[in-house]
XYZ file of C-alpha atoms in Angstrom:
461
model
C -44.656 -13.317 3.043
C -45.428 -9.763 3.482
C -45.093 -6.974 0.273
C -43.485 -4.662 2.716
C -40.850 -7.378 4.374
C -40.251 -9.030 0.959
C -36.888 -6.250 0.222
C -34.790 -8.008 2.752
C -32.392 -10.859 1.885
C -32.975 -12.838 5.144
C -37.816 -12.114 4.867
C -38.488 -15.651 4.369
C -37.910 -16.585 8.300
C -40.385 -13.531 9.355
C -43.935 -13.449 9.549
C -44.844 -10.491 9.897
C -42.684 -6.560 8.825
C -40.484 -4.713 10.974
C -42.023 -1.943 11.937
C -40.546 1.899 10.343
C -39.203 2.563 14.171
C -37.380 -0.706 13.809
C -36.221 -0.328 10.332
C -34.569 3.149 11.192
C -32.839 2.315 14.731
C -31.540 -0.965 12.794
C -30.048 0.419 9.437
C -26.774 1.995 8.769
C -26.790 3.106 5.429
C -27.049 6.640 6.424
C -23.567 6.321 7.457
C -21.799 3.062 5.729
C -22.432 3.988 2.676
C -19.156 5.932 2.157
C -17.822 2.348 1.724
C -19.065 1.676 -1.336
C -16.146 1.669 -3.474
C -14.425 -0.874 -0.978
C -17.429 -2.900 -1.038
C -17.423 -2.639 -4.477
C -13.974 -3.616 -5.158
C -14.570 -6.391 -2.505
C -17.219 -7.930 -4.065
C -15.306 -7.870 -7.441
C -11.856 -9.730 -5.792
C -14.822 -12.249 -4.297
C -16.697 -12.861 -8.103
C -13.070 -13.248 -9.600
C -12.313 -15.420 -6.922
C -15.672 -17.683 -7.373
C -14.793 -17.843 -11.238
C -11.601 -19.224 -10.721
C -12.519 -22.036 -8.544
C -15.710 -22.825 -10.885
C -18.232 -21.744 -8.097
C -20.356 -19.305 -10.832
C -20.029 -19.487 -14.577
C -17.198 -16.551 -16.533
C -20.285 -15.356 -18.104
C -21.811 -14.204 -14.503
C -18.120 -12.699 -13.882
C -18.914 -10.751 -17.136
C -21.684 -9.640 -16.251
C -21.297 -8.528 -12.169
C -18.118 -6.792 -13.703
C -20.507 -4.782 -16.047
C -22.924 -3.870 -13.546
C -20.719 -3.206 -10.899
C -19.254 -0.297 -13.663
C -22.542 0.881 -13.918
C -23.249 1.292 -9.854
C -19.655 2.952 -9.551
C -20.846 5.295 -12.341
C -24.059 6.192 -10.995
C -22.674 6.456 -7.659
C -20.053 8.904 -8.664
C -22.408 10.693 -10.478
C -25.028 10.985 -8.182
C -27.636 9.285 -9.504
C -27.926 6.129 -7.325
C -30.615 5.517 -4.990
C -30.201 4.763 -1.544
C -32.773 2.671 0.356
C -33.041 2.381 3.807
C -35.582 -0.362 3.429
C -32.032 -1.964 2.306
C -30.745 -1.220 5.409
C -27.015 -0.882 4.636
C -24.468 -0.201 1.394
C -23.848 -3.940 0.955
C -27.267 -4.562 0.251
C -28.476 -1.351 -1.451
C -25.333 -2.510 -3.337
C -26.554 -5.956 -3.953
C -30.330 -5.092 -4.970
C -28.994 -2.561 -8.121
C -26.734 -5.348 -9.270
C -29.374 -7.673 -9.310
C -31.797 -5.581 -10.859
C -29.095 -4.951 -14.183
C -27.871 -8.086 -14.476
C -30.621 -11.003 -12.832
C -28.891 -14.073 -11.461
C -25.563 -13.401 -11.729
C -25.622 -10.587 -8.863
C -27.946 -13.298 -6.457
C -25.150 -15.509 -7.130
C -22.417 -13.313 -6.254
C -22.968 -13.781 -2.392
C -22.013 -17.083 -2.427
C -19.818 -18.435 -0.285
C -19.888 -15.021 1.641
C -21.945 -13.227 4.550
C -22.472 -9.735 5.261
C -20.407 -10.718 8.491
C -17.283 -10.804 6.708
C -18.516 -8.898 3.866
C -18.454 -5.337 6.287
C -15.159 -6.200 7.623
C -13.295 -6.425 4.557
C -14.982 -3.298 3.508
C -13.761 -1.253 6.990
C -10.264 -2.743 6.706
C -10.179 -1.724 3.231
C -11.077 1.672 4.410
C -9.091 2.139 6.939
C -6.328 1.073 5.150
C -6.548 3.810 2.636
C -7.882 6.407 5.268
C -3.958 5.982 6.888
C -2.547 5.943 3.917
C -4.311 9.579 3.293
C -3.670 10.394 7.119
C 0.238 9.538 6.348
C 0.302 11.468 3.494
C -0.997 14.589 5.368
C 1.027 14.395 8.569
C 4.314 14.435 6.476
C 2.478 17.725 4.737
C 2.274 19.139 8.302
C 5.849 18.215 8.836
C 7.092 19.775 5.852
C 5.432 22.794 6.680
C 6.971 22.621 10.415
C 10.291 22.037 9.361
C 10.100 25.134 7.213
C 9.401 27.197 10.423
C 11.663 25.480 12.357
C 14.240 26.056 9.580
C 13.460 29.571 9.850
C 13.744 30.389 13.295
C 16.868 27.500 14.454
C 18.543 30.404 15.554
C 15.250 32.061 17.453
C 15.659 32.462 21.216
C 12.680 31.800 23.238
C 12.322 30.781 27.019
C 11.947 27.328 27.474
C 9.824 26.060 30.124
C 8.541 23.597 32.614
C 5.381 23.883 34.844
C 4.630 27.085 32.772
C 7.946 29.373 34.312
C 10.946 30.116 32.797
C 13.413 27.438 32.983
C 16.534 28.097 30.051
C 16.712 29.118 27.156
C 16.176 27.557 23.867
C 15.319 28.495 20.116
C 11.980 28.691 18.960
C 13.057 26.015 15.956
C 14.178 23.639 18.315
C 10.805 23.848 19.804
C 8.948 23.344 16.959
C 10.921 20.177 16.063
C 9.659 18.900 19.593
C 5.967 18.697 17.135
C 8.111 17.020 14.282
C 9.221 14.015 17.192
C 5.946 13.328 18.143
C 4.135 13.260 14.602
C 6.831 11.089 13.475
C 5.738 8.960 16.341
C 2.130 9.128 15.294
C 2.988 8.639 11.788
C 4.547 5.078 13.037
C 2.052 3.935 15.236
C -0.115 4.888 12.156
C 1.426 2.381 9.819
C 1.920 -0.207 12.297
C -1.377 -0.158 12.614
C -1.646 -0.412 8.826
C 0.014 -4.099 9.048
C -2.101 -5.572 11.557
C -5.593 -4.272 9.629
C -4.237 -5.343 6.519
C -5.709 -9.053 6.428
C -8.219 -10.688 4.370
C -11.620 -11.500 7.066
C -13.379 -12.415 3.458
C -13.896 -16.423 3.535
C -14.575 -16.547 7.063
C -18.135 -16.289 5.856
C -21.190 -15.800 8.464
C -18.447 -17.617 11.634
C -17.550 -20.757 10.542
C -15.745 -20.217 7.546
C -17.892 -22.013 3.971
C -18.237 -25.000 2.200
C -17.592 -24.183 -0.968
C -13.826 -24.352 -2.084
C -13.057 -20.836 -2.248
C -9.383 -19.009 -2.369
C -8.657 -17.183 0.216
C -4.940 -15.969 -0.762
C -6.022 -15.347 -4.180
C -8.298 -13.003 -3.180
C -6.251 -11.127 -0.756
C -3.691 -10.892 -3.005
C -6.324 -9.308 -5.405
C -7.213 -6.863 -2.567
C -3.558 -6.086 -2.129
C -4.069 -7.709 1.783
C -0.710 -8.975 3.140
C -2.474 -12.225 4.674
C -5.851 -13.496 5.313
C -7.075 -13.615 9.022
C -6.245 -16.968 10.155
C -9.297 -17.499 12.285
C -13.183 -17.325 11.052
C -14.385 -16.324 14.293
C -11.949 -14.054 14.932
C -12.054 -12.978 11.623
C -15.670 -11.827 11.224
C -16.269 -10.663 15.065
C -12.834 -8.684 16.526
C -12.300 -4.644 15.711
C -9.305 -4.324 17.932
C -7.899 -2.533 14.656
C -10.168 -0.137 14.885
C -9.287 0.569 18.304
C -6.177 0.796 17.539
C -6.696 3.200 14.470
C -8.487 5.267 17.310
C -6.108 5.077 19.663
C -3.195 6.502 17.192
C -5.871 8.850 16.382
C -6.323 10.564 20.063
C -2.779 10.393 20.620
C -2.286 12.802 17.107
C -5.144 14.889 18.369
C -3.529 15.208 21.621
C 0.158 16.392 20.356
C -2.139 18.430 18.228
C -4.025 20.066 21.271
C -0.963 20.761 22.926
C 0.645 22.916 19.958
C -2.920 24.540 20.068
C -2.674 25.334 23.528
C 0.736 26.690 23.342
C -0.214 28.412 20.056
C -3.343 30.202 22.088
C -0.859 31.210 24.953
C 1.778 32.844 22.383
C -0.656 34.289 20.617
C -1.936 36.273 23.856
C -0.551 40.053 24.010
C 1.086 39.120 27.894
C 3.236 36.837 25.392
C 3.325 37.707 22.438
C 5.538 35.451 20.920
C 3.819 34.567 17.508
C 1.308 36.520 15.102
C -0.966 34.198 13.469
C -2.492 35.092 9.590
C -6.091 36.935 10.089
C -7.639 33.906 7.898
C -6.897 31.206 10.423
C -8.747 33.360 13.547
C -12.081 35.218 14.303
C -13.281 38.372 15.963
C -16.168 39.266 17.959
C -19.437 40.675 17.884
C -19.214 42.902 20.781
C -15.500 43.650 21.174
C -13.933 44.705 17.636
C -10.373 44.577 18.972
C -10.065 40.879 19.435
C -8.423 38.696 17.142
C -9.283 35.143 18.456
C -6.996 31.642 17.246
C -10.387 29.510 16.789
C -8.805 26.937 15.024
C -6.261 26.606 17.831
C -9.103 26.239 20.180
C -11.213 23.997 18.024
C -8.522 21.557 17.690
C -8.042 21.368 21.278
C -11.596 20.839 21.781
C -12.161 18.061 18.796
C -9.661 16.428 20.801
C -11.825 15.165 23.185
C -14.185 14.634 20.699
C -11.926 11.649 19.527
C -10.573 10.549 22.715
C -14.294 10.115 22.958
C -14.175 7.520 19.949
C -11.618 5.869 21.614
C -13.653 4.839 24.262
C -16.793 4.168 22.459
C -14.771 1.949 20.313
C -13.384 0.038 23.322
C -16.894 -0.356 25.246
C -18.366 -1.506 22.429
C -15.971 -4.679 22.388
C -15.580 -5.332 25.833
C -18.068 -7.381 26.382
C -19.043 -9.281 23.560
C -18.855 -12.829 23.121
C -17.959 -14.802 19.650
C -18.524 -13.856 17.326
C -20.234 -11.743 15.130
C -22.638 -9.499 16.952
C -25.216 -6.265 15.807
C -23.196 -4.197 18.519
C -20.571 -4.017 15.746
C -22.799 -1.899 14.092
C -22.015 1.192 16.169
C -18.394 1.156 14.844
C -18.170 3.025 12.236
C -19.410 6.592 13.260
C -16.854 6.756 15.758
C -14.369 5.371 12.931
C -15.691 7.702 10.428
C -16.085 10.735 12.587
C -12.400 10.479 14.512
C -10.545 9.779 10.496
C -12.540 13.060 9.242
C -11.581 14.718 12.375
C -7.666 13.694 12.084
C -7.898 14.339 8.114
C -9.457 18.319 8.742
C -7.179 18.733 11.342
C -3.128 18.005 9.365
C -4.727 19.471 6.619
C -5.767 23.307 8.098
C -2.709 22.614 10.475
C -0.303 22.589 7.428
C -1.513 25.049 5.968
C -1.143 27.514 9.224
C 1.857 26.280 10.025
C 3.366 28.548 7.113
C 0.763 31.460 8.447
C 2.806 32.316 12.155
C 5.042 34.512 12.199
C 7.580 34.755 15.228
C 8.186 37.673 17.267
C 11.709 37.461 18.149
C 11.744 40.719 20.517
C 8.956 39.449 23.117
C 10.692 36.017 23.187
C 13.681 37.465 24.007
C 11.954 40.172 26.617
C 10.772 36.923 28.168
C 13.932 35.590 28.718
C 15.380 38.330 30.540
C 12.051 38.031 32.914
C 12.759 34.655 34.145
C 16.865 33.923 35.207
C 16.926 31.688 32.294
C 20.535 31.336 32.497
C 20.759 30.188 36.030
C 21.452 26.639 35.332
C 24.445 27.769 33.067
C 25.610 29.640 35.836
C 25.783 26.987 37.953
C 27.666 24.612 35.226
C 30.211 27.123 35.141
C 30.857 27.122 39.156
C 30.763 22.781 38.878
C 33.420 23.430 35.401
C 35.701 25.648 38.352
C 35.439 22.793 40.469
C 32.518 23.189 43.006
C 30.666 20.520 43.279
C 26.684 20.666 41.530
C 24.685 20.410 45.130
C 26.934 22.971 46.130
C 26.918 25.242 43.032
C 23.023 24.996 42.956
C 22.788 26.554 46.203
C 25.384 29.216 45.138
C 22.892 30.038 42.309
C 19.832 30.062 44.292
C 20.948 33.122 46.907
C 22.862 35.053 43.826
C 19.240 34.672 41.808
C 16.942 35.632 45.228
C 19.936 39.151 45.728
C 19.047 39.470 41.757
C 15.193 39.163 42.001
C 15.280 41.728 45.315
C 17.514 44.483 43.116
C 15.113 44.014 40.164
C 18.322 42.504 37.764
C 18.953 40.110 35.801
C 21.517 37.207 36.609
C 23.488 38.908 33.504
C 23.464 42.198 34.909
C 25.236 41.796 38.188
C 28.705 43.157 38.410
C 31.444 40.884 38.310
C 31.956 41.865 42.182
C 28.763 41.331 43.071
C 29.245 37.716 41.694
C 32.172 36.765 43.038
C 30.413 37.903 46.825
C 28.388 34.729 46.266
C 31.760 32.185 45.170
C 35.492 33.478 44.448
C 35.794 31.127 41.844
C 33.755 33.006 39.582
C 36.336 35.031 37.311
C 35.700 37.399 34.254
C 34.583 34.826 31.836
C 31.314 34.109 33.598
C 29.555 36.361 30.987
C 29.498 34.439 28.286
C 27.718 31.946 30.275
C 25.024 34.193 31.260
C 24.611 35.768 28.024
C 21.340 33.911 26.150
C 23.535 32.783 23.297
C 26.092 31.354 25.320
C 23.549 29.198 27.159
C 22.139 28.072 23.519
C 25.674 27.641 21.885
C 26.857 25.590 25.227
C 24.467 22.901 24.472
C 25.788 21.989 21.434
C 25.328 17.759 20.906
C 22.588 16.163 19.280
C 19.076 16.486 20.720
C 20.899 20.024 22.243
C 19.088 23.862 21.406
C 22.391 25.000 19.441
C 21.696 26.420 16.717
C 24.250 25.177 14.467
C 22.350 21.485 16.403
C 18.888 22.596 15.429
C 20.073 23.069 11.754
C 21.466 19.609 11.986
C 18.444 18.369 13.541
C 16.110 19.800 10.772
C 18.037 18.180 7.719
C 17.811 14.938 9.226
C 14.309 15.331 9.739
C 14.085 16.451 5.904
C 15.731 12.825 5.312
C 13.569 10.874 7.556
C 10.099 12.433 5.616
């Protein structure tokens, strides 16, 4: 056997090395190696494991306990070495170990393969990446909520396909965000429980013949089960898809906010100022004040939806089990968790940097007939039926548009030209806080509603 082939754990079938070109499109360690501390703890829960059931001696516990400290310390101080020639972190890992403490780290692969080795090490991972991700999309909510808080009382247009459409408050708005990272915060930990079981034991497919303990050392991992199937075990990633898939859905209520954040930031709205230290100028034109991050967040999210499919084409169409394909995993998993993680936490942090500007919202409203609708309720509340009262509406809003006015600012005669039922108490219906005050049930833009609404989301965080 070669010198050169003589570093890698499977050499002895080869006859010849594999070649630099080889050896670089094959390794991962460039990349995997931010798992060390799960394959580190891993391989720990494994040894402990091994003692137990008299597979290795307590002494060669003792000692892959006390080299295993050492890696961790040189790791975290920066003075391991990384080999590609090792090709990944499990067995850059492996090689230290056995090089400060001889036998006992050759022996502690027993019983194991780097099949099920890697995907205890990325469920590990993952499980602490959403446990960080959870952490910072209640940080983002808290930061909403104090916003929201802020302005319950806010008017602002609300709006479908882009036009005016009635009235609501710019808090009740916001909490619109708070729904749907609640929702991503849920399919975040139910994807928790599905990634959190034990693949160690399933060994290279097949499971091993050596009479290991399985629940002990998922319990020692803190797994809620091992994965009841050694093929399945060592070969499926549909929890990484998943992971991904909760991931692009975030980015996406994300990149909506963004968009909406880049539209009220523009002067023909003008509904919110954003802090200077969260936006950019330009070399040519020294007036502009440009919401990058808005605009970066909406464009990372196709970035992840990205990882999303990656992560799906790369299963489709593999067959049992384990296969190198599986590889190619972990960028996008990496890439889309640091691209989640940047985004809730520079998102928090802006959320307290916009400011409101109640006087263009409001301008706004009186732009669009936002109280149309509440004009119509009153007619059906007289006793004309809706289809009816809609049509009412419709000619007294085209005689408004064609004077230049305002549904509000018609005269009570010029009202009751378009339906005799409508009597002097019509105003408060077309007055902006009527229409908010009118709606006033839960899920409704009333202010005195949106307060309500933002201390039970205070409770549910």
């Amino acid at each position: 056997m070669s010198q050169q082939n003589s570093s890698y754990t499977w050499a002895g079938r080869f006859s010849e090395p594999m070649s630099d070109l080889v050896k670089r499109y094959t390794a991962s360690i460039d990349f995997d190696k931010r798992l060390w501390r799960q394959d580190i703890n891993g391989s720990l829960a494994h040894a402990k494991m091994l003692a137990k059931q008299g597979i290795i001696q307590a002494a060669d516990l003792a000692d892959i306990e006390k080299g295993m400290a050492q890696i961790v310390a040189e790791i975290e101080g920066g003075q391991f070495e990384w080999s590609l020639d090792l090709e990944d972190v499990h067995l850059n890992i492996e090689k230290r170990l056995t090089t400060l403490v001889g036998d006992a780290g050759k022996r502690l692969h027993t019983g194991r393969s780097r099949n099920d080795q890697v995907a205890t090490d990325i469920r590990l991972w993952l499980r602490d990446t959403i446990d960080s991700i959870v952490e910072l999309i209640k940080a983002f909510q808290t930061a909403l909520l104090a916003l929201a808080e802020k302005e319950a009382a806010t008017p602002m247009p609300g709006s479908t396909h882009l036009q005016v459409a009635q009235p609501v408050t710019f808090g009740h708005h916001l909490l619109a965000y708070f729904e749907m990272t609640q929702r991503d915060k849920e399919r975040f930990l139910d994807c928790r429980k599905r990634a959190n079981r034990l693949p160690l034991g399933a060994a290279a497919l097949a499971g091993t013949t050596y009479p290991i303990d399985r629940e002990f050392v998922a319990q020692q991992l803190g797994f809620d089960g091992v994965c009841e199937n050694s093929l399945d075990a060592v070969s499926d990633r549909d929890f990484g898809i998943e992971f991904c898939a909760a991931c692009s859905l975030l980015m996406t209520h994300f990149s909506r906010l963004s968009e909406e954040l880049v539209l009220w930031m523009n002067p023909r709205f003008g509904y919110v100022k954003i802090a200077d230290r969260f936006c950019t100028g330009s070399s040519i034109m020294p007036q502009k004040k440009n919401p990058d991050v808005p605009e970066l967040a909406r464009g990372k999210t196709g970035r992840v939806n990205g990882h999303l499919v990656a992560m799906l084409t790369l299963m489709k169409g593999q067959p049992l089990a384990y296969n190198k394909d599986n590889q190619e995993d972990k960028e996008p998993l990496f890439d889309a968790a640091d691209t989640v993680i940047d985004t809730l936490r520079i998102f928090a942090d802006m959320m307290g940097g916009i400011q409101a500007r109640p006087e263009n919202m409001r301008n706004a409203l009186a732009q669009g007939f936002a109280t149309a609708t509440d004009l119509a309720d009153y007619l059906v509340r007289k006793g004309l039926p809706f289809r009816e009262a809609h049509e009412v509406v419709g000619s007294a809003v085209k005689a408004a548009e064609t004077q230049g006015k305002d549904l509000a600012d018609l005269t009570l005669a010029e009202l009751q030209a378009f339906s005799p039922l409508v009597q002097s108490d019509v105003a408060q219906a077309l007055t902006v806080e009527g229409s908010l005050s009118a709606r006033n049930h839960i899920g409704g833009t009333a202010p005195v509603q949106v307060k309500a609404a933002v201390a039970r989301a205070k409770q549910r965080l």
